[in-house]
Amino acid sequence: MHKINLSKKQSEIVNLKEGAFLIEASAGSGKTRVLTERVKQLLNHNSSKILAITFTNKASEELKDRLSLDTIKNNNVFVGTFHSFCQSILEARFKLLGFQKMPHIFEDESDRIEIVEDVIKSIPYFTPLYKEMDSKERSSYKSRVLSFISEVKRELAEPEELITDDGEEHFLMLYNEYQDNLRSNNAIDFDDLILLIYKLFINNEAARSLYSKAYNYIFIDEGQDLNKAQYYLLKSLCSKVINNIMIVGDPNQSIYGFNGSAPKYMQTLFVEDFKAKKITLDENYRCSKKVIEAANKLMDLNVEAVNHVIEGKFEIQRSSNELDEAKFVVSKIKELINEKLHSDIEGEIDYTKIAILGRNRFVFKHIEEELISSEIPYYFKSGNNGVKFETTFMKVFDNYFRIKINPSDKIHTRKLKSLLKIDDFDDEYQIELSKYSFFSFVKNIVDHLTGDNMKGSIKQIENFIKENNLFNEEDQLQIANEVEGFKNLWKTYSINNLKPTLTGFKNAISLGTVLKNVKEDGVCISTVHTMKGQESEIVFLIGLDDGTFPYYLAIEKGGEELNQEKNNLYVAFTRAKRFLYLSYPAIRKMPWGDNKSRSISRFLKVFIKQ
Ligand code: ATP
Ligand code: MG
């Protein structure tokens, strides 16, 4: 990132003395920028001990890049997400929380679903009722149970408190059984991670005080997305000792309500509990005139564009259907690339300056095909989730690796047994007959794996893939790619950790804190949620038909849920630095097969001349 001059108001924030501050300002006003500069400044000028919590792993990486690894290693600095912060504490303190061994994170929703299913089936009274349900009813029932469990943890509630309807009393039993089942796998879920450390802090003063003394400045980015558990975790960490805390955020960008997040934690609770001083920034440094005018109109705001000399573009396209929408985007991309230079855009226009955004991934269905047939390079931006392997070889490897380092893990033991069609991993005869003959090789490697011989073992895997004619050319290439990915993950993990361990590595993969090495080359395709906090010169925002954006379920619910959809649209608009193209199909093929005529998103009606 090139050097920029901060505005007077921004510099004042960077140079603030001690205290609690809320920087509440709109998108593109330089909140993250100011946060980063202040962290840098504090590290350069004294031996500050800093905790900086960002919302995504990606944002953490960016902040770490700007601070340089040496600065981080030589100082007491922690940059990461709430989850990675809690994970690092858990690694050191799991015994205090009643675990014999470091628990493993079950990051995959399918693992949680499997546990709930087991739990339901284990309760005799309930099994017949479950059996009567058809598959759709079963999955909606399981997801209701899972969201109940999540909510209890995120809201720091007792399960009893959240039972509102008659007939939901049995959720209590399911909650307890689910927790016991996770425990018996020596596992925890994402919500537990926050809850456990919160509990540690409130129940163990010695531990709390140790962490509280470890930092004298705390920073939180995207503060509007704090939920109850995260806020109280923060509060319990700080209590009395640290009061140098800065939260930056924008209530209009609150889009994680489904996760229990709400701007009130920063706007009301933080301000009252910490007597925080509120400071605003009123200028937009990111967007062109046309883009900021549109964003202002959408949200009824009045933010000034600093780049007002840059005109930019804001256009709305109606396509006859989804395929035409994809063709419109791709032909526009070609046009822009051919144009090469545009006075509004710095440097030559290339693919990396273009992003295609949508509310859900399904709106990209045709885009991918069109990009491929036009030979335009693209990549999907990945969010906070851990790494998933797609090839059978790596799935087998990953599952066996999990079991080896966590022998209590019954869920993945079962998964692997059914994948291999065997029921004993130590029976040589069965191994020989297992569905995939490479299992004996994988087993042998993983059985001998340690942190020290990881590099050599990966080399052996690479040779095995190359030299064996077990796989066809295409599979071989794909497996090699995934092995390469795994190798890079280990490299990143072992550089960043003084004491690399296999369990630590596995959990870092689950949390996504060692980023998958996807080359971010070409046109970026992303959901709006994943693009949060980031920006792109040219943005295409597609699938803007009512029912898709806002999503039909939010329309049905109305109120705050619908409002969050509008916020999400505002986030999408404000990712664009220069050009913003919106589009919607007049006909959409629905998941159940019929074609439905669609009208423009209700939020965009303000842009249509009557
Ligand atoms: P969001 O709410 O979307 O997270 P933000 O408020 O965090 O936005 P930043 O990402 O910090 O905004 O800044 C937006 C863009 O403006 C970045 O490209 C940043 O480098 C640039 N910027 C910030 N302050 C200035 C400045 N004083 N001069 C020039 N550019 C600036
Ligand atoms: Mg930001």
XYZ file of C-alpha atoms and ligand atoms in Angstrom:
642
model
C 0.000 0.000 0.000
C 1.390 3.370 -0.948
C 1.837 6.119 1.578
C -1.078 8.477 2.023
C -1.571 11.601 4.019
C -4.130 11.284 6.709
C -6.678 14.033 7.151
C -6.411 16.251 10.204
C -9.208 14.414 11.946
C -7.735 11.024 11.107
C -4.310 12.075 12.459
C -5.895 13.247 15.663
C -7.348 9.803 16.189
C -4.017 8.154 15.423
C -2.352 10.329 18.041
C -4.978 10.090 20.765
C -3.711 9.537 24.276
C -5.098 6.947 26.644
C -8.786 6.206 26.913
C -11.757 4.437 25.414
C -12.892 5.590 21.978
C -15.623 4.700 19.577
C -14.926 5.713 15.990
C -18.322 5.568 14.374
C -18.133 6.434 10.707
C -19.462 5.402 7.347
C -17.966 3.040 4.784
C -14.700 4.100 3.185
C -14.051 6.866 5.705
C -10.721 5.311 6.664
C -11.651 3.544 9.914
C -9.475 0.529 9.277
C -6.764 2.786 7.972
C -6.752 4.853 11.137
C -6.772 1.731 13.307
C -3.763 0.347 11.462
C -1.831 3.598 11.622
C -2.470 3.903 15.336
C -1.272 0.366 16.006
C 1.845 1.069 13.957
C 2.475 4.315 15.729
C 2.115 2.756 19.187
C 4.510 -0.013 18.275
C 7.092 2.367 16.891
C 7.094 4.708 19.807
C 6.992 2.571 22.874
C 6.784 -1.001 23.937
C 3.021 -1.152 23.749
C 1.360 -4.494 24.113
C -1.405 -4.693 21.593
C -4.430 -6.838 20.971
C -6.076 -6.097 17.621
C -9.224 -8.007 16.774
C -10.331 -7.928 13.194
C -13.414 -9.517 11.787
C -11.870 -11.815 9.222
C -8.651 -13.774 8.894
C -8.020 -11.879 5.700
C -8.174 -8.528 7.505
C -5.771 -9.899 10.140
C -3.355 -10.927 7.429
C -3.493 -7.464 5.919
C -2.842 -5.829 9.246
C 0.011 -8.217 9.974
C 1.523 -7.480 6.567
C 1.498 -3.795 7.329
C 3.127 -4.328 10.714
C 5.814 -6.684 9.430
C 6.458 -10.031 11.019
C 9.503 -8.831 12.935
C 7.538 -6.135 14.692
C 4.943 -8.703 15.672
C 7.474 -11.230 16.904
C 9.477 -8.692 18.865
C 6.502 -7.213 20.602
C 3.658 -8.470 22.595
C 1.165 -8.191 19.775
C -1.789 -10.340 18.940
C -3.567 -9.679 15.669
C -6.424 -12.013 14.852
C -10.121 -12.721 14.946
C -12.097 -13.324 18.143
C -11.934 -17.013 17.374
C -8.201 -17.139 16.838
C -7.617 -15.102 20.008
C -9.725 -17.530 22.020
C -8.068 -20.478 20.346
C -4.625 -19.292 21.391
C -5.776 -18.988 24.997
C -7.449 -22.366 24.906
C -4.241 -23.964 23.671
C -2.483 -22.737 26.779
C -5.291 -23.175 29.310
C -7.458 -26.110 28.225
C -6.703 -27.991 31.456
C -8.191 -25.181 33.505
C -11.361 -25.639 31.493
C -11.591 -29.312 32.325
C -10.109 -30.869 29.185
C -7.470 -33.582 29.535
C -6.159 -32.886 26.055
C -6.485 -29.911 23.750
C -9.969 -30.186 22.225
C -10.448 -30.161 18.484
C -12.669 -27.746 16.657
C -15.506 -29.258 14.660
C -15.698 -26.453 12.158
C -17.787 -28.194 9.573
C -21.553 -27.769 9.754
C -21.959 -31.349 8.580
C -20.137 -32.572 11.713
C -22.523 -30.618 13.936
C -25.486 -31.998 12.010
C -24.198 -35.513 12.464
C -23.893 -35.010 16.204
C -27.412 -33.643 16.493
C -28.701 -36.587 14.526
C -26.925 -39.022 16.835
C -28.301 -37.204 19.825
C -31.871 -37.277 18.535
C -31.625 -40.957 17.780
C -30.204 -41.692 21.213
C -33.292 -40.451 23.008
C -35.786 -43.317 22.914
C -38.817 -41.135 23.535
C -37.942 -39.018 20.578
C -36.779 -41.508 17.966
C -40.252 -42.552 16.717
C -41.272 -38.916 16.150
C -38.107 -38.270 14.187
C -38.646 -41.383 12.116
C -42.039 -40.133 11.049
C -40.599 -36.965 9.541
C -39.710 -36.823 5.856
C -36.191 -35.776 4.907
C -37.083 -32.094 4.473
C -38.736 -31.955 7.886
C -35.789 -33.703 9.452
C -33.248 -31.275 8.105
C -35.291 -28.246 9.084
C -35.771 -29.742 12.545
C -32.033 -30.346 12.926
C -31.225 -26.827 11.865
C -33.712 -25.466 14.410
C -32.002 -27.468 17.146
C -28.582 -26.283 16.000
C -29.574 -22.642 15.942
C -31.053 -23.013 19.401
C -27.735 -24.436 20.634
C -25.789 -21.628 18.980
C -28.081 -18.986 20.362
C -27.728 -20.234 23.927
C -23.965 -19.872 23.630
C -23.915 -16.546 21.782
C -26.408 -14.973 24.136
C -24.615 -16.281 27.243
C -27.969 -17.719 28.249
C -29.112 -20.748 30.147
C -30.927 -23.059 27.724
C -34.104 -22.778 29.844
C -34.268 -19.042 29.217
C -34.514 -19.439 25.471
C -37.355 -21.899 25.373
C -40.293 -19.835 24.265
C -42.800 -22.192 22.667
C -44.605 -25.095 24.219
C -43.216 -28.310 22.903
C -39.675 -26.953 22.811
C -38.820 -28.151 26.303
C -37.031 -31.148 24.898
C -34.483 -28.778 23.296
C -33.018 -28.594 26.762
C -32.255 -32.275 26.764
C -30.917 -32.093 23.222
C -28.652 -29.212 24.214
C -27.129 -31.139 27.093
C -26.737 -34.312 25.085
C -25.140 -32.377 22.227
C -22.600 -30.872 24.607
C -21.846 -34.283 26.140
C -21.466 -35.800 22.716
C -19.022 -33.082 21.604
C -17.068 -33.618 24.803
C -16.879 -37.345 24.240
C -15.268 -36.576 20.873
C -12.855 -34.264 22.680
C -14.269 -31.548 20.464
C -15.850 -28.114 20.655
C -17.734 -26.012 18.141
C -17.116 -22.397 17.070
C -19.528 -20.933 19.585
C -17.910 -22.882 22.428
C -14.593 -21.276 21.662
C -15.828 -17.821 22.648
C -17.996 -19.090 25.500
C -15.226 -21.156 27.085
C -12.795 -18.256 27.244
C -15.501 -15.940 28.545
C -16.178 -18.464 31.299
C -12.490 -18.776 32.022
C -12.227 -15.027 32.484
C -15.181 -14.684 34.796
C -14.463 -17.778 36.870
C -10.708 -17.673 37.161
C -9.352 -14.334 38.266
C -5.730 -15.445 38.019
C -6.096 -16.437 34.367
C -8.092 -13.354 33.537
C -5.625 -11.054 35.141
C -2.736 -12.681 33.306
C -4.309 -11.981 29.916
C -5.547 -8.628 30.966
C -2.001 -7.608 31.889
C -0.662 -8.954 28.615
C -2.144 -6.030 26.694
C -2.329 -2.335 27.302
C -4.112 -1.335 24.086
C -7.054 -3.087 22.506
C -8.510 -2.501 19.043
C -11.665 -3.862 17.474
C -12.499 -3.408 13.799
C -16.067 -3.791 12.427
C -17.476 -3.162 15.901
C -21.071 -3.151 14.633
C -20.740 -6.930 14.268
C -20.029 -7.663 17.931
C -22.445 -10.095 19.524
C -23.226 -10.540 23.178
C -20.678 -13.264 23.933
C -17.906 -11.353 22.157
C -18.750 -8.088 23.868
C -18.802 -9.575 27.356
C -15.647 -11.520 26.669
C -14.002 -8.233 25.861
C -15.495 -6.537 28.887
C -14.407 -9.282 31.251
C -10.880 -9.177 29.836
C -10.642 -5.443 30.347
C -12.328 -5.056 33.668
C -10.561 -2.396 35.665
C -7.086 -2.933 34.265
C -7.132 -1.844 30.639
C -9.119 1.100 29.545
C -7.239 1.854 26.356
C -9.649 0.460 23.905
C -10.721 1.635 20.492
C -13.650 0.236 18.581
C -14.248 1.309 15.007
C -17.450 0.534 13.161
C -20.436 1.607 11.128
C -23.967 0.746 12.312
C -25.234 0.914 8.727
C -23.008 -2.016 7.885
C -24.497 -4.313 10.502
C -25.110 -7.530 8.536
C -24.534 -10.343 11.025
C -27.806 -10.077 12.922
C -28.388 -13.776 12.212
C -25.339 -14.366 14.364
C -26.673 -12.363 17.276
C -24.620 -9.304 16.311
C -26.047 -5.853 16.889
C -24.639 -2.303 16.805
C -25.975 -1.705 20.321
C -22.951 -3.445 21.827
C -20.613 -0.769 20.491
C -23.039 2.154 20.372
C -24.681 1.775 23.763
C -23.006 -0.800 25.995
C -19.414 0.049 25.120
C -20.056 3.780 25.403
C -21.714 3.379 28.810
C -19.577 0.632 30.333
C -16.256 2.137 29.273
C -17.320 5.790 29.209
C -16.037 5.811 25.659
C -15.699 9.024 23.732
C -17.410 8.970 20.363
C -15.642 10.428 17.345
C -16.979 10.507 13.802
C -15.390 10.805 10.365
C -17.540 12.288 7.657
C -15.615 11.960 4.434
C -15.369 9.070 2.042
C -11.927 8.306 0.635
C -12.840 5.218 -1.294
C -15.637 5.866 -3.742
C -16.145 7.997 -6.842
C -18.812 10.669 -6.980
C -21.413 8.512 -8.723
C -20.891 5.615 -6.325
C -21.091 7.691 -3.170
C -24.162 9.532 -4.456
C -25.888 6.203 -5.008
C -24.866 4.870 -1.584
C -26.078 8.073 0.069
C -29.378 7.857 -1.747
C -29.864 4.217 -0.810
C -29.352 4.875 2.891
C -30.477 8.469 3.033
C -27.031 9.598 4.167
C -24.989 12.640 3.518
C -21.381 11.575 3.202
C -18.970 13.733 1.296
C -16.835 12.175 -1.416
C -13.260 13.310 -1.064
C -12.539 12.088 -4.576
C -15.303 14.274 -5.976
C -13.286 15.029 -9.103
C -13.531 11.381 -10.016
C -16.887 10.977 -11.671
C -17.113 7.172 -11.812
C -20.099 5.182 -13.020
C -23.333 3.894 -11.587
C -25.565 1.908 -13.912
C -28.469 -0.498 -13.593
C -28.989 -3.259 -16.132
C -32.127 -5.331 -16.579
C -31.431 -8.637 -18.319
C -34.054 -10.954 -19.714
C -32.810 -13.918 -17.664
C -29.856 -15.191 -15.618
C -27.902 -16.346 -18.639
C -28.269 -12.939 -20.257
C -27.192 -11.341 -17.006
C -24.002 -13.415 -17.055
C -23.430 -12.547 -20.709
C -23.899 -8.857 -19.939
C -21.294 -8.974 -17.152
C -18.770 -10.847 -19.265
C -19.170 -8.636 -22.329
C -18.843 -5.544 -20.144
C -15.663 -6.980 -18.632
C -14.239 -7.529 -22.114
C -15.185 -3.998 -23.076
C -13.442 -2.554 -20.023
C -10.322 -4.628 -20.575
C -10.164 -3.554 -24.224
C -10.578 0.028 -23.214
C -7.381 -0.402 -21.149
C -7.238 3.116 -19.775
C -9.913 5.243 -18.241
C -9.315 8.636 -16.714
C -11.234 7.597 -13.588
C -9.136 4.515 -12.966
C -5.553 4.521 -11.860
C -3.257 2.510 -14.148
C -4.327 0.011 -16.751
C -7.636 -1.784 -16.320
C -6.923 -5.450 -15.740
C -8.892 -8.423 -14.381
C -7.637 -7.953 -10.823
C -9.428 -4.603 -10.642
C -12.807 -6.247 -11.158
C -15.101 -7.925 -8.632
C -18.442 -9.665 -9.145
C -20.575 -9.666 -6.021
C -23.846 -11.297 -5.095
C -25.929 -11.909 -1.998
C -25.685 -15.694 -2.278
C -23.419 -17.995 -4.160
C -26.220 -19.381 -6.313
C -26.423 -16.145 -8.325
C -23.007 -16.975 -9.835
C -24.294 -20.139 -11.518
C -23.966 -18.885 -15.084
C -21.171 -16.394 -14.518
C -18.592 -19.099 -14.047
C -19.463 -20.846 -17.302
C -19.376 -17.585 -19.221
C -16.025 -16.606 -17.765
C -14.569 -19.993 -18.616
C -15.811 -19.953 -22.182
C -14.361 -16.466 -22.631
C -11.078 -17.592 -21.046
C -11.250 -14.906 -18.379
C -9.294 -15.837 -15.227
C -11.272 -15.690 -11.976
C -11.220 -16.928 -8.393
C -13.707 -17.279 -5.558
C -12.820 -15.229 -2.521
C -12.860 -17.498 0.499
C -14.289 -16.419 3.801
C -13.416 -17.348 7.325
C -14.048 -21.033 7.024
C -11.399 -23.655 7.263
C -9.868 -25.553 4.392
C -11.862 -28.277 2.701
C -10.310 -31.022 0.616
C -12.249 -32.224 -2.403
C -10.257 -35.223 -3.601
C -10.871 -38.637 -2.047
C -7.172 -39.071 -1.438
C -6.925 -35.920 0.662
C -10.255 -36.610 2.363
C -8.917 -39.953 3.506
C -5.666 -38.343 4.557
C -7.426 -35.520 6.425
C -9.830 -37.836 8.257
C -7.129 -40.277 9.294
C -4.928 -37.390 10.393
C -7.777 -36.087 12.570
C -8.341 -39.467 14.169
C -4.663 -40.013 14.775
C -4.214 -36.767 16.661
C -7.590 -37.045 18.387
C -8.366 -40.708 19.021
C -11.628 -39.745 20.773
C -12.998 -38.369 17.503
C -15.797 -40.821 16.803
C -17.471 -38.663 14.179
C -14.554 -38.715 11.749
C -13.738 -42.303 12.630
C -17.186 -43.241 11.432
C -16.899 -41.031 8.356
C -13.627 -42.643 7.370
C -14.863 -46.155 8.036
C -17.780 -45.631 5.724
C -15.556 -44.018 3.085
C -13.146 -46.960 3.140
C -15.791 -49.591 3.813
C -13.844 -51.134 6.688
C -14.402 -51.210 10.419
C -10.937 -51.640 11.870
C -7.967 -49.452 11.015
C -5.492 -51.851 12.580
C -6.592 -55.013 10.871
C -4.144 -55.541 8.020
C -6.444 -57.858 6.175
C -9.228 -55.279 6.163
C -6.868 -52.535 5.132
C -5.859 -54.579 2.150
C -9.503 -54.958 1.170
C -10.400 -51.346 1.831
C -12.136 -49.448 -0.940
C -9.088 -47.318 -1.684
C -5.815 -49.169 -1.981
C -3.826 -46.026 -1.183
C -5.096 -46.188 2.391
C -2.250 -48.394 3.593
C 0.211 -45.794 2.308
C -1.722 -42.917 3.926
C -1.963 -44.853 7.186
C 1.717 -45.573 7.253
C 2.633 -41.934 6.648
C 0.190 -40.533 9.205
C 1.082 -43.137 11.861
C 4.654 -41.859 11.797
C 3.894 -38.197 11.371
C 5.385 -35.660 13.787
C 5.929 -31.934 13.526
C 9.594 -32.614 12.828
C 9.210 -34.949 9.894
C 6.244 -33.136 8.303
C 8.284 -31.796 5.399
C 9.776 -35.174 4.544
C 6.415 -36.874 4.821
C 4.839 -34.413 2.421
C 7.662 -35.112 -0.015
C 6.859 -38.836 0.251
C 3.219 -38.118 -0.511
C 4.209 -36.051 -3.541
C 6.328 -38.888 -4.867
C 3.603 -41.415 -4.240
C 1.094 -39.373 -6.229
C 3.537 -38.905 -9.085
C 4.945 -42.405 -9.290
C 1.808 -44.419 -8.795
C -0.519 -45.056 -11.645
C -3.474 -45.232 -9.296
C -4.937 -41.976 -10.452
C -5.896 -40.644 -13.844
C -4.201 -37.510 -15.093
C -6.907 -35.138 -13.992
C -7.173 -36.591 -10.477
C -3.421 -36.654 -10.150
C -3.258 -32.959 -10.904
C -6.014 -32.128 -8.460
C -4.497 -34.195 -5.663
C -1.093 -32.632 -6.328
C -2.716 -29.205 -6.002
C -4.282 -30.071 -2.680
C -1.060 -31.559 -1.355
C 0.714 -28.393 -2.419
C -1.961 -26.411 -0.553
C -1.425 -28.538 2.551
C 2.329 -28.015 2.294
C 1.857 -24.242 2.116
C -0.446 -24.327 5.122
C 2.200 -26.116 7.154
C 4.823 -23.666 5.984
C 2.768 -20.652 7.036
C 1.759 -22.287 10.295
C 5.241 -23.384 11.294
C 6.783 -19.985 10.497
C 4.216 -18.216 12.642
C 4.324 -20.551 15.604
C 7.208 -20.915 17.966
C 6.050 -24.342 19.060
C 4.328 -25.968 16.083
C 2.279 -29.031 17.005
C 0.068 -31.301 14.928
C -3.007 -30.450 16.974
C -2.253 -26.744 16.782
C -1.835 -27.111 13.033
C -5.110 -28.975 12.585
C -6.996 -26.393 14.624
C -5.382 -23.546 12.705
C -6.625 -25.156 9.498
C -10.117 -25.515 10.978
C -10.195 -21.862 11.966
C -8.820 -20.724 8.641
C -6.044 -18.832 10.404
C -3.521 -20.345 8.060
C -4.960 -19.094 4.850
C -5.556 -21.360 1.959
C -3.101 -20.391 -0.679
C -5.532 -19.403 -3.372
C -3.879 -17.176 -5.877
C -5.996 -14.082 -5.973
C -5.433 -13.625 -9.639
C -8.063 -12.568 -12.125
C -11.622 -11.416 -11.580
C -12.785 -11.790 -7.984
C -16.120 -13.486 -7.331
C -17.456 -13.080 -3.827
C -20.503 -12.837 -1.631
C -21.047 -9.405 -0.122
C -20.387 -10.784 3.377
C -16.952 -12.069 2.412
C -16.049 -8.787 0.703
C -16.698 -6.811 3.911
C -14.043 -4.217 4.680
C -12.454 -4.613 1.265
C -12.668 -2.713 -2.000
C -12.347 -3.049 -5.770
C -12.046 -0.495 -8.590
C -14.898 -1.979 -10.612
C -17.798 -3.822 -9.021
C -20.591 -5.792 -10.665
C -23.399 -6.499 -8.262
C -25.684 -9.138 -9.700
C -28.923 -10.895 -8.824
C -30.708 -7.759 -7.674
C -34.222 -9.074 -8.165
C -36.686 -8.784 -5.302
C -36.732 -12.079 -3.448
C -33.041 -12.680 -4.116
C -31.733 -9.389 -2.723
C -33.508 -8.805 -0.348
C -33.867 -12.522 0.208
C -37.464 -13.756 0.272
C -37.223 -15.054 3.843
C -36.150 -11.628 5.071
C -39.076 -10.107 3.189
C -41.422 -12.512 4.972
C -39.940 -11.642 8.367
C -39.665 -7.907 7.716
C -38.429 -5.536 10.441
C -34.787 -5.756 11.435
C -34.162 -8.703 9.141
C -35.215 -6.719 6.118
C -33.202 -3.785 7.352
C -30.100 -5.984 7.477
C -30.625 -6.763 3.796
C -30.535 -3.062 3.049
C -27.355 -2.703 5.086
C -25.888 -5.566 3.106
C -26.723 -3.751 -0.118
C -25.014 -0.659 1.266
C -21.925 -2.714 2.059
C -22.006 -3.993 -1.530
C -22.323 -0.510 -3.068
C -19.487 0.902 -1.019
C -16.986 -1.792 -2.059
C -16.752 -0.022 -5.440
C -14.026 2.561 -5.756
C -14.882 3.808 -9.256
C -17.500 1.935 -11.288
C -20.567 0.180 -9.959
C -22.770 -1.888 -12.277
C -25.971 -3.359 -10.893
C -28.003 -6.019 -12.630
C -31.047 -8.239 -12.223
C -32.741 -10.885 -14.358
C -36.364 -10.371 -15.365
C -36.871 -14.137 -15.206
C -35.228 -16.493 -12.735
C -35.229 -20.259 -12.792
C -36.278 -21.293 -9.300
C -34.684 -24.232 -7.458
C -37.795 -26.355 -7.940
C -37.559 -25.879 -11.676
C -40.123 -23.332 -12.791
C -39.333 -19.943 -14.278
C -40.590 -16.955 -12.390
C -40.785 -13.385 -13.554
C -38.950 -11.074 -11.214
C -39.014 -7.373 -10.490
C -36.196 -5.126 -9.410
C -35.123 -5.135 -5.740
C -37.442 -2.948 -3.654
C -34.374 -1.067 -2.407
C -33.441 0.016 -5.929
C -36.764 1.589 -6.773
C -35.414 4.947 -5.609
C -33.086 4.883 -8.620
C -35.755 4.266 -11.217
C -37.299 7.355 -12.734
C -41.082 7.239 -12.370
P -15.232 0.044 5.606
O -16.328 0.627 6.441
O -15.718 -0.372 4.265
O -14.462 -0.999 6.323
P -13.181 1.963 6.260
O -13.838 3.089 6.936
O -12.502 0.974 7.090
O -14.245 1.261 5.285
P -10.688 2.117 4.855
O -10.738 0.794 4.221
O -9.829 2.336 6.019
O -12.196 2.592 5.199
O -10.343 3.219 3.773
C -10.987 3.256 2.504
C -9.991 3.591 1.424
O -9.611 4.950 1.543
C -8.711 2.780 1.504
O -8.258 2.528 0.198
C -7.767 3.714 2.230
O -6.431 3.438 1.916
C -8.208 5.069 1.698
N -7.943 6.192 2.607
C -8.256 6.285 3.906
N -7.882 7.476 4.417
C -7.310 8.161 3.402
C -6.696 9.464 3.260
N -6.608 10.291 4.282
N -6.221 9.808 2.049
C -6.325 8.974 0.986
N -6.866 7.748 1.045
C -7.357 7.340 2.232
Mg -12.803 -1.070 7.424
